[in-house]
Coordinates of C-alpha atoms in Angstrom, one line a residue:
X27 CA 2.7 -31.7 34.9
X28 CA 2.4 -28.0 35.6
X29 CA 6.1 -27.5 34.6
X30 CA 5.5 -29.3 31.3
X31 CA 2.6 -27.0 30.5
X32 CA 4.6 -23.9 31.4
X33 CA 7.5 -25.0 29.1
X34 CA 5.1 -25.9 26.3
X35 CA 3.3 -22.5 26.6
X36 CA 6.6 -20.7 26.4
X37 CA 7.6 -22.6 23.3
X38 CA 4.3 -21.9 21.6
X39 CA 4.6 -18.2 22.2
X40 CA 8.2 -17.8 21.0
X41 CA 7.5 -19.2 17.6
X42 CA 4.6 -16.8 16.9
X43 CA 4.9 -13.6 14.8
X44 CA 2.9 -10.5 15.7
X45 CA 4.3 -7.2 14.6
X46 CA 3.6 -4.0 12.7
X47 CA 5.3 -1.4 10.5
X48 CA 3.9 2.0 9.6
X49 CA 4.1 4.7 6.9
X50 CA 3.3 8.2 8.2
X51 CA 1.6 10.2 5.5
X52 CA 1.7 13.3 7.6
X53 CA 5.4 13.3 8.3
X54 CA 5.4 11.4 11.6
X55 CA 2.8 13.0 13.8
X56 CA 0.8 9.7 13.7
X57 CA -2.5 11.4 12.8
X58 CA -2.4 10.1 9.2
X59 CA -0.8 6.6 8.9
X60 CA -1.0 3.3 7.1
X61 CA 0.1 0.4 9.3
X62 CA 0.6 -3.2 8.2
X63 CA 0.0 -5.8 10.8
X64 CA 1.4 -9.3 10.4
X65 CA 0.2 -12.1 12.8
X66 CA 0.9 -15.8 12.9
X67 CA -2.1 -17.4 14.5
X68 CA -0.5 -20.8 15.3
X69 CA 3.1 -21.6 16.1
X70 CA 3.1 -24.6 13.9
X71 CA 1.9 -22.6 10.8
X72 CA 4.2 -20.8 8.5
X73 CA 1.4 -18.5 7.3
X74 CA 0.5 -15.2 8.7
X75 CA -2.5 -13.0 8.3
X76 CA -1.8 -9.5 7.0
X77 CA -4.1 -6.6 7.7
X78 CA -4.0 -2.9 7.1
X79 CA -4.8 -0.4 9.8
X80 CA -5.5 3.0 8.2
X81 CA -6.0 6.2 10.1
X82 CA -6.5 9.8 9.5
X83 CA -7.5 11.1 12.9
X84 CA -10.1 12.0 14.0
X85 CA -12.2 11.1 10.9
X86 CA -10.8 7.7 10.0
X87 CA -9.6 4.6 11.8
X88 CA -10.3 1.2 10.2
X89 CA -8.8 -2.3 10.1
X90 CA -9.0 -4.3 6.9
X91 CA -8.0 -7.9 6.4
X92 CA -5.8 -8.2 3.3
X93 CA -4.5 -11.7 2.8
X94 CA -2.5 -14.6 4.2
X95 CA 1.1 -15.2 3.2
X96 CA 4.2 -16.9 4.5
X97 CA 5.3 -15.1 7.7
X98 CA 8.9 -14.7 6.5
X99 CA 7.9 -13.6 3.0
X100 CA 5.7 -10.6 3.5
X101 CA 6.4 -8.0 0.9
X102 CA 3.7 -5.4 0.0
X103 CA 4.3 -2.3 -2.1
X104 CA 2.6 1.0 -1.1
X105 CA 1.6 3.4 -3.9
X106 CA 0.0 6.8 -3.7
X107 CA -2.6 7.9 -6.2
X108 CA -3.0 11.3 -4.6
X109 CA -6.0 12.7 -2.8
X110 CA -5.6 10.2 0.1
X111 CA -6.0 7.2 -2.3
X112 CA -3.5 4.4 -1.5
X113 CA -2.9 1.1 -3.3
X114 CA -1.2 -1.9 -1.8
X115 CA 0.3 -4.5 -4.1
X116 CA 1.6 -8.0 -3.3
X117 CA 2.4 -9.8 -6.5
X118 CA -0.8 -10.0 -8.5
X119 CA -3.0 -9.1 -5.5
X120 CA -4.0 -5.4 -5.1
X121 CA -6.1 -3.4 -2.6
X122 CA -7.1 0.2 -2.9
X123 CA -8.2 2.4 0.1
X124 CA -9.0 6.0 0.6
X125 CA -8.3 7.7 4.0
X126 CA -10.5 10.7 3.4
X127 CA -13.7 8.7 3.9
X128 CA -12.0 5.5 5.4
X129 CA -13.1 3.4 2.5
X130 CA -11.8 0.3 0.7
X131 CA -12.6 0.2 -3.0
X132 CA -14.1 -3.0 -4.3
X133 CA -11.9 -2.8 -7.5
X134 CA -8.5 -1.1 -8.0
X135 CA -8.7 1.9 -10.3
X136 CA -5.8 2.9 -12.5
X137 CA -2.2 1.7 -12.0
X138 CA -2.0 2.6 -8.3
X139 CA 0.1 5.7 -8.6
X140 CA 3.6 6.6 -7.4
X141 CA 5.6 4.0 -5.4
X142 CA 6.0 5.3 -1.9
X143 CA 7.8 2.3 -0.4
X144 CA 7.6 -1.4 0.6
X145 CA 6.5 -3.2 3.7
X146 CA 8.8 -6.2 4.1
X147 CA 10.4 -8.5 6.5
X148 CA 14.0 -7.5 7.4
X149 CA 15.6 -10.2 9.6
X150 CA 12.6 -11.3 11.7
X151 CA 10.9 -7.9 11.9
X152 CA 8.4 -6.2 9.6
X153 CA 9.6 -2.8 8.4
X154 CA 8.6 -0.1 6.0
X155 CA 11.3 1.0 3.5
X156 CA 10.7 4.3 1.8
X157 CA 11.2 4.3 -2.0
X158 CA 14.3 6.2 -3.2
X159 CA 12.9 8.9 -5.5
X160 CA 15.1 10.5 -8.0
X161 CA 14.4 14.0 -9.5
X162 CA 12.9 13.9 -13.0
X163 CA 15.9 14.8 -15.2
X164 CA 18.7 13.4 -13.0
X165 CA 19.7 10.8 -15.6
X166 CA 19.4 13.4 -18.4
X167 CA 21.7 15.8 -16.6
X168 CA 24.3 13.1 -15.9
X169 CA 24.2 11.9 -19.5
X170 CA 24.7 15.5 -20.9
X171 CA 28.0 16.0 -19.0

């Protein structure tokens, strides 16, 4: 009986998802970061809870529950509105936070700002992919040649 419980416990743990991906707003020191955490609560469920951990140390460290979505289909855009205002967007759902005072706004103001990157599942792991930003006139310069 004990062996069966050990095998079942191992099977239950292997199917669960629990990982994070981070965007470092300060260039990588870790003092100012936005981290997305994806966790599958039950091995039989395909849904995962997604939460944001925002930090700007030592003034701000906060965890905010965002939503539930399929564990293999997490894709959330990160936008910057400047002045430590960040918007996260998944389809029609949007959340806006500010890391200066460690606040989540009740309503999203504006369009969210400039796309910084996307949190998404790559293979089986949650990753952050930075947006490829082109200089403003890059297309105009190429067309003029």
